[in-house]
Amino acid sequence: MADDQDILTMPRDQIAELQVQKLKRTLVHCYEDIDFYHKSFDEAGFDPYAFNSLDDLRKAPFVTKQDLRDGYPYQMVGVPRSKVREIHMSSGTTGVATVAAYTQSDLDNWADCFARSIEYADGGPDDVAQIAYGYGLFTGGLGAHYGMLRSGATVIPTSAGNTERQIRILRQMGTTILACTPSYAMHIADTAIGMGVDPAKDFHLRAGIHGAEAFSDNFRRELERKLDYKVLDIYGLTETGGPGLAVECLEQDGLHVAEDHFYVEVIDPATGKNLPDGEWGELVVTTLDREASPVVRYRTRDVTRILPGSCACGRTHRRIDRLHGRTDDMLIIRGVNVFPSQIENVMKAFDQVSSWYQIELTTKNYLDVVTLKAEVNPSFDIDDIGQIEGLQRRIQAALKAALSVGVRVKLVEPQSIPRSTGKAKRVIDLRKE
Ligand code: DLL
């Protein structure tokens, strides 16, 4: 990986120069080969042929998920169908999916980006990687698969689900790297413990490559304690080509963006204006060398910030902070903006509750009611009504003090909140029903 090493530690001015060169090609490719961009650039008065510096990109219009949906199935694809090797799709929870198409070169770059997570974990051919992200249209399974193969690791493609078999394979095959969502990793750990297995001793894990959903630092520490390994966060989304856009290194101090393949900006979601490094806002992504499904200034709706300064690992690619969640997951509780992760952060001060929670939204007398259901730890006696009520009141008061919102707290039995083999469902919105 000598070339990759050079790219990862390239001086900042050379990275910027590389990005400008790649952007020139991408912008012209989009303008000439995808009608949508031709029209939207013209309407915004943006001339892709005049593009000459990274700041010029700020004049380009944004592209949204709705734009990509409107282009379903092939209108946003910029190469002839015969050049498309693979297609993935977003889950399309609200109906129409978005399409991510890959040429061979796109697949190669994707593998490189994901393989960095193994490299950052100091992994390689000595590793046995168990991939428990779902295989299929979701980009987690196959993205991890291509990346792990590229890194030289031995791949065991278990896909998500069949947890007891996952545990058997983890024990018997000497798995050293587990790739799956963080909530599924926790479910695997808890199930193993319930079966009398001690994952810290009976598994051989070294690293977990966990992403596809937000998880708190507390959740990470609990996973690391139970599985005795190091958890590295990985981020990406279908619309920009799947996991590997940004990956944490062993410093666990932000996620390095693959800046040779992506250009990122952070904007104020209300005004669309660029924010300085260090300020939280919406992440906007431009792909630098995707052929089949390039995106220019894609509004991810994910909330993060660009971390100022450099990483102790010595790599020069800029880092984004761990993601708070999506602007569309943000709850507006009686006028106050709250992310589920902020509620989770308040809960972590209470040893008696576990990391499993769900936020239920209902309406009473035309007002939103937010109920936090949180599982108590098995050592806590759920039948002791006096204790439970006292604890509920204390958590409620802490939420009020930290977030200025009134949230009803309902403590529930261990294992009573449904587990998922993919992304955990943290918010249940019952208001429209
Ligand atoms: O979740 C891609 C992926 C697969 C990433 C495996 C990492 C590992 P989508 O299903 O399109 O793609 O969902 C993308 O998931 O916009 C974020 O809101 C969220 N997300 C992804 N990674 C993280 C992360 C995949 N590390 C959406 N932290 C994104 C927080 C994440 N949220």
PDB file of C-alpha atoms and ligand atoms in Angstrom, residues 65 89-91 114 133 138-141 180-181 209-215 233-239 242-244 246 255 300-302 322-326 329 423, ligand 1:
ATOM      1  CA  LYS A  65     -32.142  13.510  -1.815  1.00  0.00           C
ATOM      2  CA  MET A  89     -30.179   1.520  -3.411  1.00  0.00           C
ATOM      3  CA  SER A  90     -31.130   3.390  -0.286  1.00  0.00           C
ATOM      4  CA  SER A  91     -33.791   1.764   1.841  1.00  0.00           C
ATOM      5  CA  PHE A 114     -13.215   0.827   2.999  1.00  0.00           C
ATOM      6  CA  TYR A 133     -23.574  -6.003   7.909  1.00  0.00           C
ATOM      7  CA  PHE A 138     -27.677  -1.897   1.511  1.00  0.00           C
ATOM      8  CA  THR A 139     -24.066  -0.804   0.959  1.00  0.00           C
ATOM      9  CA  GLY A 140     -22.768  -2.117   4.322  1.00  0.00           C
ATOM     10  CA  GLY A 141     -22.268  -5.799   3.477  1.00  0.00           C
ATOM     11  CA  CYS A 180     -21.501  -4.617  11.586  1.00  0.00           C
ATOM     12  CA  THR A 181     -23.669  -1.852  13.022  1.00  0.00           C
ATOM     13  CA  ILE A 209     -15.545  -1.519  12.208  1.00  0.00           C
ATOM     14  CA  HIS A 210     -18.905  -0.125  13.195  1.00  0.00           C
ATOM     15  CA  GLY A 211     -21.040   2.477  11.460  1.00  0.00           C
ATOM     16  CA  ALA A 212     -24.284   3.123   9.563  1.00  0.00           C
ATOM     17  CA  GLU A 213     -25.855   4.720  12.673  1.00  0.00           C
ATOM     18  CA  ALA A 214     -24.914   7.164  15.400  1.00  0.00           C
ATOM     19  CA  PHE A 215     -23.650   5.744  18.695  1.00  0.00           C
ATOM     20  CA  ASP A 233     -16.344   4.383  13.556  1.00  0.00           C
ATOM     21  CA  ILE A 234     -16.969   4.339   9.801  1.00  0.00           C
ATOM     22  CA  TYR A 235     -19.292   6.689   7.944  1.00  0.00           C
ATOM     23  CA  GLY A 236     -20.857   6.862   4.533  1.00  0.00           C
ATOM     24  CA  LEU A 237     -24.188   6.910   2.751  1.00  0.00           C
ATOM     25  CA  THR A 238     -25.699   5.259  -0.286  1.00  0.00           C
ATOM     26  CA  GLU A 239     -25.911   8.516  -2.221  1.00  0.00           C
ATOM     27  CA  GLY A 242     -21.541   3.781   0.670  1.00  0.00           C
ATOM     28  CA  PRO A 243     -19.278   3.268   3.694  1.00  0.00           C
ATOM     29  CA  GLY A 244     -15.707   4.580   3.615  1.00  0.00           C
ATOM     30  CA  ALA A 246     -14.752   8.867   6.433  1.00  0.00           C
ATOM     31  CA  LEU A 255     -13.087  10.395  11.222  1.00  0.00           C
ATOM     32  CA  THR A 300     -26.468  14.753   3.497  1.00  0.00           C
ATOM     33  CA  ARG A 301     -28.702  16.063   6.331  1.00  0.00           C
ATOM     34  CA  ASP A 302     -26.076  14.624   8.672  1.00  0.00           C
ATOM     35  CA  ARG A 322     -18.527  11.743  15.109  1.00  0.00           C
ATOM     36  CA  LEU A 323     -22.011  12.295  13.814  1.00  0.00           C
ATOM     37  CA  HIS A 324     -24.713  13.659  16.080  1.00  0.00           C
ATOM     38  CA  GLY A 325     -27.481  12.325  13.902  1.00  0.00           C
ATOM     39  CA  ARG A 326     -29.483  13.619  10.988  1.00  0.00           C
ATOM     40  CA  ASP A 329     -33.963  12.907  13.181  1.00  0.00           C
ATOM     41  CA  LYS A 423     -29.695  -0.075  12.237  1.00  0.00           C
TER      42      LYS A 423
HETATM   43  O1  DLL B   1     -25.484   3.376   6.317  1.00  0.00           O
HETATM   44  C1  DLL B   1     -23.673   3.198   4.732  1.00  0.00           C
HETATM   45  C2  DLL B   1     -22.817   2.555   5.762  1.00  0.00           C
HETATM   46  C3  DLL B   1     -22.757   1.174   5.865  1.00  0.00           C
HETATM   47  C4  DLL B   1     -22.026   3.335   6.593  1.00  0.00           C
HETATM   48  C5  DLL B   1     -21.925   0.584   6.791  1.00  0.00           C
HETATM   49  C6  DLL B   1     -21.180   2.758   7.528  1.00  0.00           C
HETATM   50  C7  DLL B   1     -21.138   1.369   7.627  1.00  0.00           C
HETATM   51  P1  DLL B   1     -27.363   4.408   4.240  1.00  0.00           P
HETATM   52  O2  DLL B   1     -28.167   3.206   4.578  1.00  0.00           O
HETATM   53  O3  DLL B   1     -27.654   5.126   2.963  1.00  0.00           O
HETATM   54  O4  DLL B   1     -25.839   4.049   4.167  1.00  0.00           O
HETATM   55  O5  DLL B   1     -27.514   5.397   5.454  1.00  0.00           O
HETATM   56  C8  DLL B   1     -26.775   6.569   5.495  1.00  0.00           C
HETATM   57  O6  DLL B   1     -26.694   6.484   7.910  1.00  0.00           O
HETATM   58  O7  DLL B   1     -26.756   9.608   6.193  1.00  0.00           O
HETATM   59  C9  DLL B   1     -26.181   8.730   8.412  1.00  0.00           C
HETATM   60  O8  DLL B   1     -27.360   9.357   8.841  1.00  0.00           O
HETATM   61  C10 DLL B   1     -26.149   7.307   8.929  1.00  0.00           C
HETATM   62  N1  DLL B   1     -24.772   6.897   9.207  1.00  0.00           N
HETATM   63  C11 DLL B   1     -23.942   6.176   8.432  1.00  0.00           C
HETATM   64  N2  DLL B   1     -22.759   5.982   9.051  1.00  0.00           N
HETATM   65  C12 DLL B   1     -22.848   6.617  10.252  1.00  0.00           C
HETATM   66  C13 DLL B   1     -21.961   6.800  11.352  1.00  0.00           C
HETATM   67  C14 DLL B   1     -25.078   3.535   5.175  1.00  0.00           C
HETATM   68  N3  DLL B   1     -20.743   6.267  11.375  1.00  0.00           N
HETATM   69  C15 DLL B   1     -27.058   7.299   6.785  1.00  0.00           C
HETATM   70  N4  DLL B   1     -22.402   7.541  12.405  1.00  0.00           N
HETATM   71  C16 DLL B   1     -26.195   8.528   6.912  1.00  0.00           C
HETATM   72  C17 DLL B   1     -23.631   8.080  12.401  1.00  0.00           C
HETATM   73  C18 DLL B   1     -24.130   7.206  10.341  1.00  0.00           C
HETATM   74  N5  DLL B   1     -24.508   7.927  11.417  1.00  0.00           N
END
